[in-house]
């Protein structure tokens, strides 16, 4: 079992729709969770981080964390073609701050 | 505020050669990380520095890999006797806040071993 698992997709949504990305983690000691966006051939770019159970909103993005279920999600409202990328979920907090990444979910937003 | 920088951005080498990559973190970030990413996978942790001290190394980091951060500023990652399996994107990240792991990535060095 991988420590952080994501649906690899691809996930395809129409422009203007809500994209929902999911992630589960196995290490209950994980304390912090991150979503990164990665365009093809580029490095990961931090979108959001969340440490506490519940929702955290930032513009069109909402991160949700449920530690009891070991589940993290990212919602993207009003999806745009420019949101098309690979979204990486990462968990941290167990060892010197290293992050453990999932394999990423490919999102395609079509006009 | 300049971001994390890495050099070179691309490197093509022949199997058996040694390569060295450099990472300059965001100014005053005392934590520096190296990750490796292959196609279709998320980044995998390699090693971590707090200031000049290398505090953790992944078992992925074989004896052919060595990393340094001599003055607690920039870091180098050297791969000796490269193998085709070393072909990957090597990512450097830095973090400013002890107790929180918000990490900012550089552009990466893409290595191709022929």
JSON list of C-alpha atoms in Angstrom, two decimals:
[
{"chain": "A", "resi": 1, "resn": "UNK", "atom": "CA", "xyz": [0.00, 0.00, 0.00]},
{"chain": "A", "resi": 2, "resn": "UNK", "atom": "CA", "xyz": [1.33, 3.39, -0.97]},
{"chain": "A", "resi": 3, "resn": "UNK", "atom": "CA", "xyz": [1.58, 5.93, 1.82]},
{"chain": "A", "resi": 4, "resn": "UNK", "atom": "CA", "xyz": [-0.31, 8.57, -0.14]},
{"chain": "A", "resi": 5, "resn": "UNK", "atom": "CA", "xyz": [-2.74, 7.51, -2.83]},
{"chain": "A", "resi": 6, "resn": "UNK", "atom": "CA", "xyz": [-4.53, 9.53, -5.45]},
{"chain": "A", "resi": 7, "resn": "UNK", "atom": "CA", "xyz": [-6.75, 8.59, -8.34]},
{"chain": "A", "resi": 8, "resn": "UNK", "atom": "CA", "xyz": [-4.43, 8.91, -11.30]},
{"chain": "A", "resi": 9, "resn": "UNK", "atom": "CA", "xyz": [-7.26, 9.96, -13.57]},
{"chain": "A", "resi": 10, "resn": "UNK", "atom": "CA", "xyz": [-7.33, 11.51, -15.98]},
{"chain": "A", "resi": 11, "resn": "UNK", "atom": "CA", "xyz": [-10.19, 13.58, -14.66]},
{"chain": "A", "resi": 12, "resn": "UNK", "atom": "CA", "xyz": [-11.97, 15.58, -17.32]},
{"chain": "A", "resi": 13, "resn": "UNK", "atom": "CA", "xyz": [-14.41, 18.37, -16.51]},
{"chain": "A", "resi": 14, "resn": "UNK", "atom": "CA", "xyz": [-16.04, 21.07, -18.62]},
{"chain": "A", "resi": 15, "resn": "UNK", "atom": "CA", "xyz": [-15.07, 24.70, -18.20]},
{"chain": "A", "resi": 16, "resn": "UNK", "atom": "CA", "xyz": [-16.95, 26.30, -15.33]},
{"chain": "A", "resi": 17, "resn": "UNK", "atom": "CA", "xyz": [-17.60, 23.02, -13.50]},
{"chain": "A", "resi": 18, "resn": "UNK", "atom": "CA", "xyz": [-16.28, 21.92, -10.11]},
{"chain": "A", "resi": 19, "resn": "UNK", "atom": "CA", "xyz": [-13.30, 19.59, -10.18]},
{"chain": "A", "resi": 20, "resn": "UNK", "atom": "CA", "xyz": [-12.94, 17.27, -7.19]},
{"chain": "A", "resi": 21, "resn": "UNK", "atom": "CA", "xyz": [-9.58, 15.69, -6.44]},
{"chain": "A", "resi": 22, "resn": "UNK", "atom": "CA", "xyz": [-9.13, 13.10, -3.72]},
{"chain": "A", "resi": 23, "resn": "UNK", "atom": "CA", "xyz": [-6.27, 11.74, -1.69]},
{"chain": "A", "resi": 24, "resn": "UNK", "atom": "CA", "xyz": [-5.90, 9.20, 1.13]},
{"chain": "A", "resi": 25, "resn": "UNK", "atom": "CA", "xyz": [-2.93, 8.65, 3.39]},
{"chain": "A", "resi": 26, "resn": "UNK", "atom": "CA", "xyz": [-1.88, 5.72, 5.54]},
{"chain": "A", "resi": 27, "resn": "UNK", "atom": "CA", "xyz": [0.35, 7.30, 8.20]},
{"chain": "A", "resi": 28, "resn": "UNK", "atom": "CA", "xyz": [-1.81, 8.56, 11.05]},
{"chain": "A", "resi": 29, "resn": "UNK", "atom": "CA", "xyz": [1.16, 10.55, 12.29]},
{"chain": "A", "resi": 30, "resn": "UNK", "atom": "CA", "xyz": [0.89, 12.89, 9.30]},
{"chain": "A", "resi": 31, "resn": "UNK", "atom": "CA", "xyz": [0.05, 16.35, 10.49]},
{"chain": "A", "resi": 32, "resn": "UNK", "atom": "CA", "xyz": [0.18, 18.62, 7.47]},
{"chain": "A", "resi": 33, "resn": "UNK", "atom": "CA", "xyz": [-1.16, 18.25, 3.98]},
{"chain": "A", "resi": 34, "resn": "UNK", "atom": "CA", "xyz": [-0.39, 20.06, 0.76]},
{"chain": "A", "resi": 35, "resn": "UNK", "atom": "CA", "xyz": [-1.73, 20.36, -2.74]},
{"chain": "A", "resi": 36, "resn": "UNK", "atom": "CA", "xyz": [0.67, 21.19, -5.53]},
{"chain": "A", "resi": 37, "resn": "UNK", "atom": "CA", "xyz": [-0.08, 21.86, -9.18]},
{"chain": "A", "resi": 38, "resn": "UNK", "atom": "CA", "xyz": [2.40, 20.70, -11.80]},
{"chain": "A", "resi": 39, "resn": "UNK", "atom": "CA", "xyz": [2.25, 21.66, -15.44]},
{"chain": "A", "resi": 40, "resn": "UNK", "atom": "CA", "xyz": [3.89, 19.33, -17.93]},
{"chain": "A", "resi": 41, "resn": "UNK", "atom": "CA", "xyz": [7.65, 19.66, -17.81]},
{"chain": "A", "resi": 42, "resn": "UNK", "atom": "CA", "xyz": [7.56, 22.10, -14.90]},
{"chain": "A", "resi": 43, "resn": "UNK", "atom": "CA", "xyz": [8.16, 21.79, -11.17]},
{"chain": "A", "resi": 44, "resn": "UNK", "atom": "CA", "xyz": [5.42, 21.55, -8.53]},
{"chain": "A", "resi": 45, "resn": "UNK", "atom": "CA", "xyz": [3.78, 24.82, -7.50]},
{"chain": "A", "resi": 46, "resn": "UNK", "atom": "CA", "xyz": [2.17, 25.09, -4.07]},
{"chain": "A", "resi": 47, "resn": "UNK", "atom": "CA", "xyz": [-1.58, 25.76, -4.19]},
{"chain": "A", "resi": 48, "resn": "UNK", "atom": "CA", "xyz": [-2.74, 25.17, -0.63]},
{"chain": "A", "resi": 49, "resn": "UNK", "atom": "CA", "xyz": [-1.84, 23.63, 2.68]},
{"chain": "A", "resi": 50, "resn": "UNK", "atom": "CA", "xyz": [-4.13, 22.44, 5.46]},
{"chain": "A", "resi": 51, "resn": "UNK", "atom": "CA", "xyz": [-3.33, 21.30, 8.99]},
{"chain": "A", "resi": 52, "resn": "UNK", "atom": "CA", "xyz": [-6.70, 21.12, 10.77]},
{"chain": "A", "resi": 53, "resn": "UNK", "atom": "CA", "xyz": [-9.82, 19.10, 10.17]},
{"chain": "A", "resi": 54, "resn": "UNK", "atom": "CA", "xyz": [-12.44, 20.86, 8.09]},
{"chain": "A", "resi": 55, "resn": "UNK", "atom": "CA", "xyz": [-12.40, 23.13, 5.10]},
{"chain": "A", "resi": 56, "resn": "UNK", "atom": "CA", "xyz": [-9.98, 25.81, 4.04]},
{"chain": "A", "resi": 57, "resn": "UNK", "atom": "CA", "xyz": [-10.85, 28.13, 1.19]},
{"chain": "A", "resi": 58, "resn": "UNK", "atom": "CA", "xyz": [-8.57, 30.25, -0.98]},
{"chain": "A", "resi": 59, "resn": "UNK", "atom": "CA", "xyz": [-10.20, 31.85, -3.99]},
{"chain": "A", "resi": 60, "resn": "UNK", "atom": "CA", "xyz": [-11.52, 29.14, -6.28]},
{"chain": "A", "resi": 61, "resn": "UNK", "atom": "CA", "xyz": [-9.79, 26.42, -4.28]},
{"chain": "A", "resi": 62, "resn": "UNK", "atom": "CA", "xyz": [-11.10, 24.60, -1.20]},
{"chain": "A", "resi": 63, "resn": "UNK", "atom": "CA", "xyz": [-9.07, 21.99, 0.65]},
{"chain": "A", "resi": 64, "resn": "UNK", "atom": "CA", "xyz": [-10.84, 19.55, 2.95]},
{"chain": "A", "resi": 65, "resn": "UNK", "atom": "CA", "xyz": [-9.21, 17.40, 5.61]},
{"chain": "A", "resi": 66, "resn": "UNK", "atom": "CA", "xyz": [-10.70, 14.52, 7.58]},
{"chain": "A", "resi": 67, "resn": "UNK", "atom": "CA", "xyz": [-8.04, 12.99, 9.82]},
{"chain": "A", "resi": 68, "resn": "UNK", "atom": "CA", "xyz": [-10.37, 10.29, 11.16]},
{"chain": "A", "resi": 69, "resn": "UNK", "atom": "CA", "xyz": [-10.90, 9.01, 7.63]},
{"chain": "A", "resi": 70, "resn": "UNK", "atom": "CA", "xyz": [-7.33, 9.87, 6.57]},
{"chain": "A", "resi": 71, "resn": "UNK", "atom": "CA", "xyz": [-8.73, 11.74, 3.62]},
{"chain": "A", "resi": 72, "resn": "UNK", "atom": "CA", "xyz": [-7.81, 14.99, 1.92]},
{"chain": "A", "resi": 73, "resn": "UNK", "atom": "CA", "xyz": [-9.53, 16.60, -1.02]},
{"chain": "A", "resi": 74, "resn": "UNK", "atom": "CA", "xyz": [-9.23, 19.64, -3.25]},
{"chain": "A", "resi": 75, "resn": "UNK", "atom": "CA", "xyz": [-12.17, 21.30, -4.92]},
{"chain": "A", "resi": 76, "resn": "UNK", "atom": "CA", "xyz": [-11.64, 23.69, -7.79]},
{"chain": "A", "resi": 77, "resn": "UNK", "atom": "CA", "xyz": [-14.66, 25.85, -8.54]},
{"chain": "A", "resi": 78, "resn": "UNK", "atom": "CA", "xyz": [-15.32, 27.48, -11.89]},
{"chain": "A", "resi": 79, "resn": "UNK", "atom": "CA", "xyz": [-12.64, 25.35, -13.51]},
{"chain": "A", "resi": 80, "resn": "UNK", "atom": "CA", "xyz": [-10.68, 27.00, -16.31]},
{"chain": "A", "resi": 81, "resn": "UNK", "atom": "CA", "xyz": [-8.65, 25.43, -19.13]},
{"chain": "A", "resi": 82, "resn": "UNK", "atom": "CA", "xyz": [-5.58, 26.92, -17.44]},
{"chain": "A", "resi": 83, "resn": "UNK", "atom": "CA", "xyz": [-6.27, 24.62, -14.47]},
{"chain": "A", "resi": 84, "resn": "UNK", "atom": "CA", "xyz": [-5.40, 21.64, -16.67]},
{"chain": "A", "resi": 85, "resn": "UNK", "atom": "CA", "xyz": [-2.38, 20.09, -14.97]},
{"chain": "A", "resi": 86, "resn": "UNK", "atom": "CA", "xyz": [-1.32, 17.29, -12.66]},
{"chain": "A", "resi": 87, "resn": "UNK", "atom": "CA", "xyz": [-2.34, 17.84, -9.05]},
{"chain": "A", "resi": 88, "resn": "UNK", "atom": "CA", "xyz": [-0.11, 16.35, -6.38]},
{"chain": "A", "resi": 89, "resn": "UNK", "atom": "CA", "xyz": [-1.23, 15.60, -2.85]},
{"chain": "A", "resi": 90, "resn": "UNK", "atom": "CA", "xyz": [1.49, 15.48, -0.19]},
{"chain": "A", "resi": 91, "resn": "UNK", "atom": "CA", "xyz": [1.58, 14.59, 3.50]},
{"chain": "A", "resi": 92, "resn": "UNK", "atom": "CA", "xyz": [4.14, 15.79, 6.01]},
{"chain": "A", "resi": 93, "resn": "UNK", "atom": "CA", "xyz": [4.85, 16.09, 9.68]},
{"chain": "A", "resi": 94, "resn": "UNK", "atom": "CA", "xyz": [6.27, 12.70, 10.52]},
{"chain": "A", "resi": 95, "resn": "UNK", "atom": "CA", "xyz": [9.98, 13.07, 9.85]},
{"chain": "A", "resi": 96, "resn": "UNK", "atom": "CA", "xyz": [12.02, 16.25, 9.63]},
{"chain": "A", "resi": 97, "resn": "UNK", "atom": "CA", "xyz": [9.44, 17.81, 7.41]},
{"chain": "A", "resi": 98, "resn": "UNK", "atom": "CA", "xyz": [9.91, 15.59, 4.39]},
{"chain": "A", "resi": 99, "resn": "UNK", "atom": "CA", "xyz": [6.85, 15.33, 2.22]},
{"chain": "A", "resi": 100, "resn": "UNK", "atom": "CA", "xyz": [5.41, 12.09, 0.91]},
{"chain": "A", "resi": 101, "resn": "UNK", "atom": "CA", "xyz": [3.66, 12.60, -2.40]},
{"chain": "A", "resi": 102, "resn": "UNK", "atom": "CA", "xyz": [0.94, 10.72, -4.18]},
{"chain": "A", "resi": 103, "resn": "UNK", "atom": "CA", "xyz": [1.39, 9.86, -7.83]},
{"chain": "A", "resi": 104, "resn": "UNK", "atom": "CA", "xyz": [-0.73, 12.80, -8.93]},
{"chain": "A", "resi": 105, "resn": "UNK", "atom": "CA", "xyz": [-4.09, 13.23, -10.66]},
{"chain": "A", "resi": 106, "resn": "UNK", "atom": "CA", "xyz": [-4.18, 14.54, -14.19]},
{"chain": "A", "resi": 107, "resn": "UNK", "atom": "CA", "xyz": [-6.94, 17.12, -14.62]},
{"chain": "A", "resi": 108, "resn": "UNK", "atom": "CA", "xyz": [-8.17, 18.28, -17.99]},
{"chain": "A", "resi": 109, "resn": "UNK", "atom": "CA", "xyz": [-10.62, 21.17, -18.24]},
{"chain": "A", "resi": 110, "resn": "UNK", "atom": "CA", "xyz": [-12.15, 21.33, -21.69]},
{"chain": "A", "resi": 111, "resn": "UNK", "atom": "CA", "xyz": [-13.82, 24.43, -23.15]},
{"chain": "B", "resi": 1, "resn": "UNK", "atom": "CA", "xyz": [12.17, 37.74, -3.27]},
{"chain": "B", "resi": 2, "resn": "UNK", "atom": "CA", "xyz": [13.77, 35.33, -5.71]},
{"chain": "B", "resi": 3, "resn": "UNK", "atom": "CA", "xyz": [12.63, 31.75, -5.72]},
{"chain": "B", "resi": 4, "resn": "UNK", "atom": "CA", "xyz": [14.60, 28.56, -5.50]},
{"chain": "B", "resi": 5, "resn": "UNK", "atom": "CA", "xyz": [17.05, 28.27, -8.36]},
{"chain": "B", "resi": 6, "resn": "UNK", "atom": "CA", "xyz": [18.72, 25.17, -9.77]},
{"chain": "B", "resi": 7, "resn": "UNK", "atom": "CA", "xyz": [21.56, 24.70, -12.18]},
{"chain": "B", "resi": 8, "resn": "UNK", "atom": "CA", "xyz": [21.81, 23.26, -14.74]},
{"chain": "B", "resi": 9, "resn": "UNK", "atom": "CA", "xyz": [18.24, 22.96, -15.95]},
{"chain": "B", "resi": 10, "resn": "UNK", "atom": "CA", "xyz": [19.09, 20.08, -18.26]},
{"chain": "B", "resi": 11, "resn": "UNK", "atom": "CA", "xyz": [21.93, 17.61, -18.28]},
{"chain": "B", "resi": 12, "resn": "UNK", "atom": "CA", "xyz": [22.67, 14.84, -20.75]},
{"chain": "B", "resi": 13, "resn": "UNK", "atom": "CA", "xyz": [25.46, 12.49, -19.81]},
{"chain": "B", "resi": 14, "resn": "UNK", "atom": "CA", "xyz": [26.81, 9.10, -20.71]},
{"chain": "B", "resi": 15, "resn": "UNK", "atom": "CA", "xyz": [26.48, 6.13, -18.42]},
{"chain": "B", "resi": 16, "resn": "UNK", "atom": "CA", "xyz": [29.37, 5.97, -15.99]},
{"chain": "B", "resi": 17, "resn": "UNK", "atom": "CA", "xyz": [30.03, 9.69, -15.87]},
{"chain": "B", "resi": 18, "resn": "UNK", "atom": "CA", "xyz": [29.70, 11.83, -12.75]},
{"chain": "B", "resi": 19, "resn": "UNK", "atom": "CA", "xyz": [27.28, 14.75, -12.58]},
{"chain": "B", "resi": 20, "resn": "UNK", "atom": "CA", "xyz": [26.76, 17.53, -10.05]},
{"chain": "B", "resi": 21, "resn": "UNK", "atom": "CA", "xyz": [23.70, 19.69, -9.59]},
{"chain": "B", "resi": 22, "resn": "UNK", "atom": "CA", "xyz": [23.41, 22.92, -7.63]},
{"chain": "B", "resi": 23, "resn": "UNK", "atom": "CA", "xyz": [20.48, 24.35, -5.69]},
{"chain": "B", "resi": 24, "resn": "UNK", "atom": "CA", "xyz": [20.18, 27.87, -4.27]},
{"chain": "B", "resi": 25, "resn": "UNK", "atom": "CA", "xyz": [17.29, 28.08, -1.81]},
{"chain": "B", "resi": 26, "resn": "UNK", "atom": "CA", "xyz": [15.16, 31.09, -1.07]},
{"chain": "B", "resi": 27, "resn": "UNK", "atom": "CA", "xyz": [17.20, 33.49, 1.01]},
{"chain": "B", "resi": 28, "resn": "UNK", "atom": "CA", "xyz": [17.16, 32.69, 4.74]},
{"chain": "B", "resi": 29, "resn": "UNK", "atom": "CA", "xyz": [15.34, 29.39, 4.32]},
{"chain": "B", "resi": 30, "resn": "UNK", "atom": "CA", "xyz": [17.22, 27.09, 6.64]},
{"chain": "B", "resi": 31, "resn": "UNK", "atom": "CA", "xyz": [15.64, 23.85, 5.42]},
{"chain": "B", "resi": 32, "resn": "UNK", "atom": "CA", "xyz": [16.57, 22.40, 2.05]},
{"chain": "B", "resi": 33, "resn": "UNK", "atom": "CA", "xyz": [15.28, 19.21, 0.45]},
{"chain": "B", "resi": 34, "resn": "UNK", "atom": "CA", "xyz": [16.17, 17.13, -2.58]},
{"chain": "B", "resi": 35, "resn": "UNK", "atom": "CA", "xyz": [13.57, 15.03, -4.37]},
{"chain": "B", "resi": 36, "resn": "UNK", "atom": "CA", "xyz": [13.61, 12.90, -7.50]},
{"chain": "B", "resi": 37, "resn": "UNK", "atom": "CA", "xyz": [10.68, 12.59, -9.87]},
{"chain": "B", "resi": 38, "resn": "UNK", "atom": "CA", "xyz": [10.22, 10.14, -12.70]},
{"chain": "B", "resi": 39, "resn": "UNK", "atom": "CA", "xyz": [7.56, 10.31, -15.37]},
{"chain": "B", "resi": 40, "resn": "UNK", "atom": "CA", "xyz": [4.06, 9.69, -14.07]},
{"chain": "B", "resi": 41, "resn": "UNK", "atom": "CA", "xyz": [5.09, 9.63, -10.43]},
{"chain": "B", "resi": 42, "resn": "UNK", "atom": "CA", "xyz": [5.12, 12.13, -7.62]},
{"chain": "B", "resi": 43, "resn": "UNK", "atom": "CA", "xyz": [8.40, 13.44, -6.24]},
{"chain": "B", "resi": 44, "resn": "UNK", "atom": "CA", "xyz": [10.29, 11.03, -3.98]},
{"chain": "B", "resi": 45, "resn": "UNK", "atom": "CA", "xyz": [12.28, 12.33, -1.02]},
{"chain": "B", "resi": 46, "resn": "UNK", "atom": "CA", "xyz": [16.05, 11.93, -1.24]},
{"chain": "B", "resi": 47, "resn": "UNK", "atom": "CA", "xyz": [17.62, 13.97, 1.52]},
{"chain": "B", "resi": 48, "resn": "UNK", "atom": "CA", "xyz": [17.14, 16.94, 3.84]},
{"chain": "B", "resi": 49, "resn": "UNK", "atom": "CA", "xyz": [19.39, 19.63, 5.33]},
{"chain": "B", "resi": 50, "resn": "UNK", "atom": "CA", "xyz": [18.78, 21.94, 8.19]},
{"chain": "B", "resi": 51, "resn": "UNK", "atom": "CA", "xyz": [21.40, 24.63, 7.76]},
{"chain": "B", "resi": 52, "resn": "UNK", "atom": "CA", "xyz": [24.58, 22.70, 6.92]},
{"chain": "B", "resi": 53, "resn": "UNK", "atom": "CA", "xyz": [23.58, 19.48, 8.69]},
{"chain": "B", "resi": 54, "resn": "UNK", "atom": "CA", "xyz": [22.28, 16.60, 6.59]},
{"chain": "B", "resi": 55, "resn": "UNK", "atom": "CA", "xyz": [19.65, 15.16, 8.90]},
{"chain": "B", "resi": 56, "resn": "UNK", "atom": "CA", "xyz": [18.02, 12.46, 6.84]},
{"chain": "B", "resi": 57, "resn": "UNK", "atom": "CA", "xyz": [18.77, 10.37, 3.78]},
{"chain": "B", "resi": 58, "resn": "UNK", "atom": "CA", "xyz": [16.32, 8.13, 1.98]},
{"chain": "B", "resi": 59, "resn": "UNK", "atom": "CA", "xyz": [17.26, 4.55, 1.28]},
{"chain": "B", "resi": 60, "resn": "UNK", "atom": "CA", "xyz": [16.76, 5.60, -2.35]},
{"chain": "B", "resi": 61, "resn": "UNK", "atom": "CA", "xyz": [20.03, 7.49, -2.01]},
{"chain": "B", "resi": 62, "resn": "UNK", "atom": "CA", "xyz": [22.59, 4.85, -2.87]},
{"chain": "B", "resi": 63, "resn": "UNK", "atom": "CA", "xyz": [26.31, 5.17, -2.20]},
{"chain": "B", "resi": 64, "resn": "UNK", "atom": "CA", "xyz": [26.69, 6.77, -5.62]},
{"chain": "B", "resi": 65, "resn": "UNK", "atom": "CA", "xyz": [24.74, 9.80, -4.45]},
{"chain": "B", "resi": 66, "resn": "UNK", "atom": "CA", "xyz": [26.13, 12.45, -2.17]},
{"chain": "B", "resi": 67, "resn": "UNK", "atom": "CA", "xyz": [24.77, 15.81, -1.14]},
{"chain": "B", "resi": 68, "resn": "UNK", "atom": "CA", "xyz": [26.34, 18.73, 0.66]},
{"chain": "B", "resi": 69, "resn": "UNK", "atom": "CA", "xyz": [25.35, 22.10, 1.98]},
{"chain": "B", "resi": 70, "resn": "UNK", "atom": "CA", "xyz": [28.70, 23.38, 3.23]},
{"chain": "B", "resi": 71, "resn": "UNK", "atom": "CA", "xyz": [27.79, 26.83, 4.50]},
{"chain": "B", "resi": 72, "resn": "UNK", "atom": "CA", "xyz": [24.11, 26.36, 5.05]},
{"chain": "B", "resi": 73, "resn": "UNK", "atom": "CA", "xyz": [23.26, 28.24, 1.88]},
{"chain": "B", "resi": 74, "resn": "UNK", "atom": "CA", "xyz": [23.44, 26.50, -1.51]},
{"chain": "B", "resi": 75, "resn": "UNK", "atom": "CA", "xyz": [23.52, 22.73, -1.84]},
{"chain": "B", "resi": 76, "resn": "UNK", "atom": "CA", "xyz": [25.02, 20.32, -4.33]},
{"chain": "B", "resi": 77, "resn": "UNK", "atom": "CA", "xyz": [23.89, 16.84, -5.30]},
{"chain": "B", "resi": 78, "resn": "UNK", "atom": "CA", "xyz": [26.46, 14.61, -6.97]},
{"chain": "B", "resi": 79, "resn": "UNK", "atom": "CA", "xyz": [25.78, 11.34, -8.71]},
{"chain": "B", "resi": 80, "resn": "UNK", "atom": "CA", "xyz": [28.81, 9.20, -9.40]},
{"chain": "B", "resi": 81, "resn": "UNK", "atom": "CA", "xyz": [28.99, 6.50, -12.09]},
{"chain": "B", "resi": 82, "resn": "UNK", "atom": "CA", "xyz": [25.59, 7.40, -13.47]},
{"chain": "B", "resi": 83, "resn": "UNK", "atom": "CA", "xyz": [23.22, 4.66, -14.61]},
{"chain": "B", "resi": 84, "resn": "UNK", "atom": "CA", "xyz": [20.31, 4.86, -17.02]},
{"chain": "B", "resi": 85, "resn": "UNK", "atom": "CA", "xyz": [17.96, 4.42, -14.08]},
{"chain": "B", "resi": 86, "resn": "UNK", "atom": "CA", "xyz": [19.17, 7.74, -12.69]},
{"chain": "B", "resi": 87, "resn": "UNK", "atom": "CA", "xyz": [17.38, 9.55, -15.51]},
{"chain": "B", "resi": 88, "resn": "UNK", "atom": "CA", "xyz": [14.78, 11.73, -13.79]},
{"chain": "B", "resi": 89, "resn": "UNK", "atom": "CA", "xyz": [13.93, 15.26, -12.75]},
{"chain": "B", "resi": 90, "resn": "UNK", "atom": "CA", "xyz": [15.87, 16.27, -9.65]},
{"chain": "B", "resi": 91, "resn": "UNK", "atom": "CA", "xyz": [13.98, 18.80, -7.61]},
{"chain": "B", "resi": 92, "resn": "UNK", "atom": "CA", "xyz": [15.19, 21.03, -4.83]},
{"chain": "B", "resi": 93, "resn": "UNK", "atom": "CA", "xyz": [12.86, 22.68, -2.34]},
{"chain": "B", "resi": 94, "resn": "UNK", "atom": "CA", "xyz": [13.33, 25.00, 0.61]},
{"chain": "B", "resi": 95, "resn": "UNK", "atom": "CA", "xyz": [11.22, 25.77, 3.63]},
{"chain": "B", "resi": 96, "resn": "UNK", "atom": "CA", "xyz": [11.22, 28.77, 5.95]},
{"chain": "B", "resi": 97, "resn": "UNK", "atom": "CA", "xyz": [9.35, 27.79, 9.05]},
{"chain": "B", "resi": 98, "resn": "UNK", "atom": "CA", "xyz": [10.41, 25.23, 11.64]},
{"chain": "B", "resi": 99, "resn": "UNK", "atom": "CA", "xyz": [7.50, 23.02, 12.56]},
{"chain": "B", "resi": 100, "resn": "UNK", "atom": "CA", "xyz": [5.74, 23.57, 9.25]},
{"chain": "B", "resi": 101, "resn": "UNK", "atom": "CA", "xyz": [6.81, 21.92, 6.05]},
{"chain": "B", "resi": 102, "resn": "UNK", "atom": "CA", "xyz": [5.55, 24.34, 3.44]},
{"chain": "B", "resi": 103, "resn": "UNK", "atom": "CA", "xyz": [8.09, 23.73, 0.73]},
{"chain": "B", "resi": 104, "resn": "UNK", "atom": "CA", "xyz": [8.78, 25.78, -2.36]},
{"chain": "B", "resi": 105, "resn": "UNK", "atom": "CA", "xyz": [10.29, 24.00, -5.32]},
{"chain": "B", "resi": 106, "resn": "UNK", "atom": "CA", "xyz": [12.88, 25.13, -7.79]},
{"chain": "B", "resi": 107, "resn": "UNK", "atom": "CA", "xyz": [12.53, 24.53, -11.52]},
{"chain": "B", "resi": 108, "resn": "UNK", "atom": "CA", "xyz": [14.36, 21.21, -11.35]},
{"chain": "B", "resi": 109, "resn": "UNK", "atom": "CA", "xyz": [17.27, 19.67, -13.20]},
{"chain": "B", "resi": 110, "resn": "UNK", "atom": "CA", "xyz": [16.28, 17.16, -15.83]},
{"chain": "B", "resi": 111, "resn": "UNK", "atom": "CA", "xyz": [18.90, 14.42, -16.15]},
{"chain": "B", "resi": 112, "resn": "UNK", "atom": "CA", "xyz": [19.15, 12.05, -19.09]},
{"chain": "B", "resi": 113, "resn": "UNK", "atom": "CA", "xyz": [21.68, 9.26, -18.89]},
{"chain": "B", "resi": 114, "resn": "UNK", "atom": "CA", "xyz": [22.45, 7.65, -22.25]}
]
